[in-house]
Structure formats: C-alpha cells, structure tokens
PDB file of C-alpha atoms in Angstrom:
ATOM      1  CA  MET A   1     226.010 113.502 258.946  1.00 78.00           C
ATOM      2  CA  GLN A   2     222.926 111.303 259.395  1.00 88.00           C
ATOM      3  CA  ARG A   3     225.005 108.226 258.725  1.00 90.00           C
ATOM      4  CA  LEU A   4     227.590 109.248 261.332  1.00 91.00           C
ATOM      5  CA  SER A   5     224.847 109.896 263.888  1.00 90.00           C
ATOM      6  CA  ARG A   6     223.221 106.530 263.181  1.00 94.00           C
ATOM      7  CA  GLY A   7     226.609 104.832 263.532  1.00 94.00           C
ATOM      8  CA  PHE A   8     227.216 106.524 266.881  1.00 95.00           C
ATOM      9  CA  GLU A   9     223.724 105.511 268.037  1.00 96.00           C
ATOM     10  CA  TYR A  10     224.487 101.869 267.252  1.00 97.00           C
ATOM     11  CA  LEU A  11     227.923 102.162 268.861  1.00 97.00           C
ATOM     12  CA  ILE A  12     226.238 103.235 272.109  1.00 98.00           C
ATOM     13  CA  VAL A  13     223.859 100.262 271.861  1.00 98.00           C
ATOM     14  CA  LEU A  14     226.822  97.921 271.289  1.00 98.00           C
ATOM     15  CA  ALA A  15     228.726  99.442 274.220  1.00 97.00           C
ATOM     16  CA  SER A  16     225.650  98.950 276.406  1.00 98.00           C
ATOM     17  CA  VAL A  17     225.366  95.301 275.396  1.00 98.00           C
ATOM     18  CA  ILE A  18     229.041  94.852 276.273  1.00 97.00           C
ATOM     19  CA  MET A  19     228.575  96.645 279.620  1.00 97.00           C
ATOM     20  CA  LEU A  20     225.567  94.489 280.464  1.00 98.00           C
ATOM     21  CA  GLY A  21     227.391  91.277 279.507  1.00 96.00           C
ATOM     22  CA  TRP A  22     230.555  92.301 281.355  1.00 96.00           C
ATOM     23  CA  GLY A  23     228.514  93.234 284.425  1.00 96.00           C
ATOM     24  CA  LEU A  24     226.583  89.973 284.402  1.00 96.00           C
ATOM     25  CA  LEU A  25     229.730  87.883 283.967  1.00 95.00           C
ATOM     26  CA  GLY A  26     231.537  89.863 286.670  1.00 94.00           C
ATOM     27  CA  SER A  27     228.589  89.474 289.028  1.00 94.00           C
ATOM     28  CA  LEU A  28     228.405  85.756 288.318  1.00 94.00           C
ATOM     29  CA  GLU A  29     232.082  85.380 289.158  1.00 94.00           C
ATOM     30  CA  TYR A  30     231.866  87.640 292.203  1.00 93.00           C
ATOM     31  CA  PHE A  31     228.851  85.928 293.755  1.00 91.00           C
ATOM     32  CA  THR A  32     229.526  82.307 292.724  1.00 92.00           C
ATOM     33  CA  GLY A  33     233.235  82.068 291.919  1.00 90.00           C
ATOM     34  CA  LEU A  34     232.456  80.840 288.374  1.00 91.00           C
ATOM     35  CA  ALA A  35     234.414  82.586 285.608  1.00 88.00           C
ATOM     36  CA  PRO A  36     233.134  81.112 282.324  1.00 83.00           C
ATOM     37  CA  LEU A  37     235.333  83.233 280.019  1.00 85.00           C
ATOM     38  CA  MET A  38     238.114  84.742 282.149  1.00 88.00           C
ATOM     39  CA  ARG A  39     238.745  86.166 285.597  1.00 90.00           C
ATOM     40  CA  LEU A  40     237.188  89.632 285.953  1.00 91.00           C
ATOM     41  CA  GLN A  41     237.714  90.443 289.633  1.00 90.00           C
ATOM     42  CA  ASN A  42     240.315  93.023 290.601  1.00 90.00           C
ATOM     43  CA  ALA A  43     242.233  92.022 293.728  1.00 88.00           C
ATOM     44  CA  ALA A  44     242.946  95.697 294.451  1.00 90.00           C
ATOM     45  CA  PHE A  45     239.240  96.341 295.131  1.00 92.00           C
ATOM     46  CA  PRO A  46     237.775  95.495 298.544  1.00 92.00           C
ATOM     47  CA  PRO A  47     234.541  93.429 298.598  1.00 88.00           C
ATOM     48  CA  GLY A  48     232.219  96.438 298.919  1.00 90.00           C
ATOM     49  CA  MET A  49     233.848  98.131 295.942  1.00 94.00           C
ATOM     50  CA  GLN A  50     233.588  94.920 293.898  1.00 92.00           C
ATOM     51  CA  THR A  51     229.872  94.711 294.675  1.00 94.00           C
ATOM     52  CA  LEU A  52     229.269  98.338 293.697  1.00 95.00           C
ATOM     53  CA  HIS A  53     231.447  97.915 290.615  1.00 95.00           C
ATOM     54  CA  TRP A  54     229.394  95.047 289.207  1.00 96.00           C
ATOM     55  CA  ILE A  55     226.031  96.542 290.168  1.00 96.00           C
ATOM     56  CA  LEU A  56     226.805  99.855 288.441  1.00 97.00           C
ATOM     57  CA  ILE A  57     228.231  98.264 285.297  1.00 97.00           C
ATOM     58  CA  THR A  58     225.267  95.900 284.955  1.00 98.00           C
ATOM     59  CA  ALA A  59     222.719  98.621 285.738  1.00 98.00           C
ATOM     60  CA  SER A  60     224.212 101.077 283.250  1.00 98.00           C
ATOM     61  CA  GLY A  61     224.075  98.605 280.374  1.00 98.00           C
ATOM     62  CA  ALA A  62     220.577  97.444 281.310  1.00 98.00           C
ATOM     63  CA  THR A  63     219.294 100.996 281.791  1.00 98.00           C
ATOM     64  CA  TYR A  64     220.381 102.173 278.359  1.00 98.00           C
ATOM     65  CA  LEU A  65     219.182  99.071 276.553  1.00 98.00           C
ATOM     66  CA  ALA A  66     215.772  99.090 278.260  1.00 98.00           C
ATOM     67  CA  GLY A  67     215.404 102.829 277.706  1.00 97.00           C
ATOM     68  CA  TYR A  68     216.435 102.501 274.078  1.00 97.00           C
ATOM     69  CA  VAL A  69     214.059  99.636 273.302  1.00 97.00           C
ATOM     70  CA  LEU A  70     211.140 101.194 275.198  1.00 96.00           C
ATOM     71  CA  ARG A  71     211.912 104.733 273.933  1.00 95.00           C
ATOM     72  CA  TRP A  72     211.799 105.880 277.554  1.00 95.00           C
ATOM     73  CA  SER A  73     211.944 109.680 277.568  1.00 94.00           C
ATOM     74  CA  PHE A  74     214.090 109.802 280.712  1.00 95.00           C
ATOM     75  CA  THR A  75     216.863 107.628 279.250  1.00 96.00           C
ATOM     76  CA  PRO A  76     219.303 110.548 278.740  1.00 96.00           C
ATOM     77  CA  ILE A  77     218.767 111.705 282.337  1.00 95.00           C
ATOM     78  CA  ALA A  78     219.061 108.165 283.694  1.00 97.00           C
ATOM     79  CA  MET A  79     222.307 107.686 281.772  1.00 97.00           C
ATOM     80  CA  LEU A  80     223.687 110.964 283.077  1.00 97.00           C
ATOM     81  CA  VAL A  81     223.029 109.672 286.601  1.00 97.00           C
ATOM     82  CA  MET A  82     224.646 106.311 285.729  1.00 98.00           C
ATOM     83  CA  PHE A  83     227.692 108.014 284.174  1.00 98.00           C
ATOM     84  CA  THR A  84     228.084 110.223 287.235  1.00 98.00           C
ATOM     85  CA  ALA A  85     228.024 107.183 289.517  1.00 98.00           C
ATOM     86  CA  LEU A  86     230.438 105.262 287.287  1.00 98.00           C
ATOM     87  CA  ALA A  87     232.859 108.208 287.055  1.00 98.00           C
ATOM     88  CA  THR A  88     232.747 108.693 290.825  1.00 97.00           C
ATOM     89  CA  MET A  89     233.446 105.015 291.416  1.00 97.00           C
ATOM     90  CA  CYS A  90     236.242 105.093 288.856  1.00 97.00           C
ATOM     91  CA  ALA A  91     237.775 108.150 290.545  1.00 97.00           C
ATOM     92  CA  VAL A  92     237.881 106.346 293.887  1.00 97.00           C
ATOM     93  CA  GLN A  93     239.383 103.258 292.247  1.00 96.00           C
ATOM     94  CA  THR A  94     241.927 105.317 290.281  1.00 96.00           C
ATOM     95  CA  PHE A  95     243.164 107.501 293.113  1.00 96.00           C
ATOM     96  CA  ASP A  96     242.856 105.073 296.038  1.00 95.00           C
ATOM     97  CA  MET A  97     243.249 101.518 294.741  1.00 94.00           C
ATOM     98  CA  LEU A  98     244.775 101.089 291.306  1.00 93.00           C
ATOM     99  CA  GLU A  99     248.511 101.130 290.765  1.00 93.00           C
ATOM    100  CA  ASN A 100     248.961 100.556 287.023  1.00 93.00           C
ATOM    101  CA  PRO A 101     250.829 103.359 285.199  1.00 95.00           C
ATOM    102  CA  ASP A 102     247.946 104.048 282.760  1.00 97.00           C
ATOM    103  CA  ARG A 103     245.307 104.526 285.461  1.00 96.00           C
ATOM    104  CA  TYR A 104     245.056 108.339 285.119  1.00 97.00           C
ATOM    105  CA  ARG A 105     244.900 108.253 281.337  1.00 98.00           C
ATOM    106  CA  ASN A 106     242.255 105.496 281.482  1.00 97.00           C
ATOM    107  CA  PHE A 107     240.217 107.501 283.996  1.00 97.00           C
ATOM    108  CA  ALA A 108     240.388 110.639 281.851  1.00 98.00           C
ATOM    109  CA  GLN A 109     239.382 108.678 278.736  1.00 98.00           C
ATOM    110  CA  GLU A 110     236.440 107.116 280.543  1.00 97.00           C
ATOM    111  CA  CYS A 111     235.217 110.542 281.679  1.00 98.00           C
ATOM    112  CA  VAL A 112     235.617 111.981 278.152  1.00 98.00           C
ATOM    113  CA  ASN A 113     233.576 109.065 276.774  1.00 97.00           C
ATOM    114  CA  TYR A 114     230.798 109.726 279.299  1.00 97.00           C
ATOM    115  CA  ILE A 115     230.762 113.427 278.385  1.00 97.00           C
ATOM    116  CA  ILE A 116     230.639 112.760 274.623  1.00 97.00           C
ATOM    117  CA  ILE A 117     227.836 110.205 274.972  1.00 97.00           C
ATOM    118  CA  SER A 118     225.878 112.516 277.301  1.00 96.00           C
ATOM    119  CA  ILE A 119     226.150 115.427 274.881  1.00 95.00           C
ATOM    120  CA  TYR A 120     224.970 113.168 272.074  1.00 95.00           C
ATOM    121  CA  LEU A 121     222.029 111.853 274.111  1.00 96.00           C
ATOM    122  CA  PHE A 122     220.874 115.349 275.047  1.00 93.00           C
ATOM    123  CA  ARG A 123     221.727 117.329 271.907  1.00 92.00           C
ATOM    124  CA  SER A 124     221.403 115.126 268.832  1.00 93.00           C
ATOM    125  CA  LYS A 125     218.270 115.284 266.746  1.00 92.00           C
ATOM    126  CA  ARG A 126     218.382 111.501 266.378  1.00 93.00           C
ATOM    127  CA  MET A 127     218.184 110.973 270.142  1.00 95.00           C
ATOM    128  CA  ARG A 128     215.515 113.663 270.585  1.00 93.00           C
ATOM    129  CA  ASP A 129     213.477 111.867 267.910  1.00 93.00           C
ATOM    130  CA  ARG A 130     213.978 108.538 269.711  1.00 94.00           C
ATOM    131  CA  PHE A 131     213.413 109.664 273.303  1.00 94.00           C
ATOM    132  CA  GLY A 132     211.297 112.786 272.811  1.00 89.00           C
ATOM    133  CA  ARG A 133     211.814 116.150 274.376  1.00 74.00           C
ATOM    134  CA  ILE A 134     212.967 115.879 277.985  1.00 68.00           C
ATOM    135  CA  THR A 135     213.030 119.545 278.902  1.00 55.00           C
ATOM    136  CA  ILE A 136     210.358 122.172 279.307  1.00 47.00           C
ATOM    137  CA  GLU A 137     211.122 125.382 277.448  1.00 53.00           C
ATOM    138  CA  GLY A 138     209.627 128.850 277.309  1.00 48.00           C
ATOM    139  CA  GLY A 139     205.849 128.854 276.864  1.00 47.00           C
ATOM    140  CA  ASP A 140     205.528 125.239 277.970  1.00 49.00           C
ATOM    141  CA  ARG A 141     206.718 126.242 281.435  1.00 48.00           C
ATOM    142  CA  ALA A 142     204.154 129.025 281.672  1.00 47.00           C
ATOM    143  CA  SER A 143     201.325 126.709 280.644  1.00 44.00           C
ATOM    144  CA  LEU A 144     202.362 124.177 283.292  1.00 46.00           C
ATOM    145  CA  LEU A 145     202.482 126.824 285.990  1.00 49.00           C
ATOM    146  CA  SER A 146     198.980 128.073 285.194  1.00 48.00           C
ATOM    147  CA  ALA A 147     197.471 124.578 285.148  1.00 47.00           C
TER     148      ALA A 147
END
C-alpha cells in the first residue's frame, strides 16, 4: 500500500509539472503568437476565456509544485480552490463553447480526477506527513478558543 501511495504522490507531481509546462507554453503562444512545440489555442474560446484558461492551468501546476517542495501546510486547501476554479472553467467551456462529441465524458473524467486527487491530499497519511495537519480537531479547538 505504501508503494501505491508513493506512486500516486509522484504521479501528482508529474501531472503538476505537465500542467505548469502546458500553461507556460499556452501562455507564451497566447501572448506572443510563438508556438514552439504545437498550437495550443482553442479557437472556440473567446480571448477572456483563453486568458483565464492559461492563468489557471499555470497557477495550478505552480501552486502544487511550490507547495510540495516547500511542504506548505495549506497545499491541499490551495489545490481544492484551484480544482474548483478549473472545474468551473471547464464546465463553462464544455456546456457553452466546445462541440466535440467527447466533451461531456472529458469533463466528467476531469472532475473525477480532481475529486480523487483532493481525497488523496486530504486523507492519505503520506500527504498528512508531508504537509502536516491542516485541520483543528477536538481539544485543539478548545485550547485555541481559550487563548
């Protein structure tokens, strides 16, 4: 079980590196027109959506990687906020802009991935050991209130 948890931890790090790289390349193309590897812009998205798209993708990858390296205790909460923003943006894109036949399945899969990663970040012993305890429970709450 430890090996599976460690593998999932590294998979999240790899996904974050990919998100950061994808976001940076997409931003580079969006703001300069340069596409060093391939075109990443989606013509179905208006300019404001493109801007938000690249900012959120870049910020989510950077947030997790920085939090992971620095062992920032609020990383799980920050990622929950990032996943909520990404899922909301994806919902708008899916229901209002995209036309490909797999759009609903892709949206559902993206949301399931965010839920699985969030549960892992909040519930796994490995992540609690890395980021520390992020909640106040029982007696801790009483001691804070009396202070």
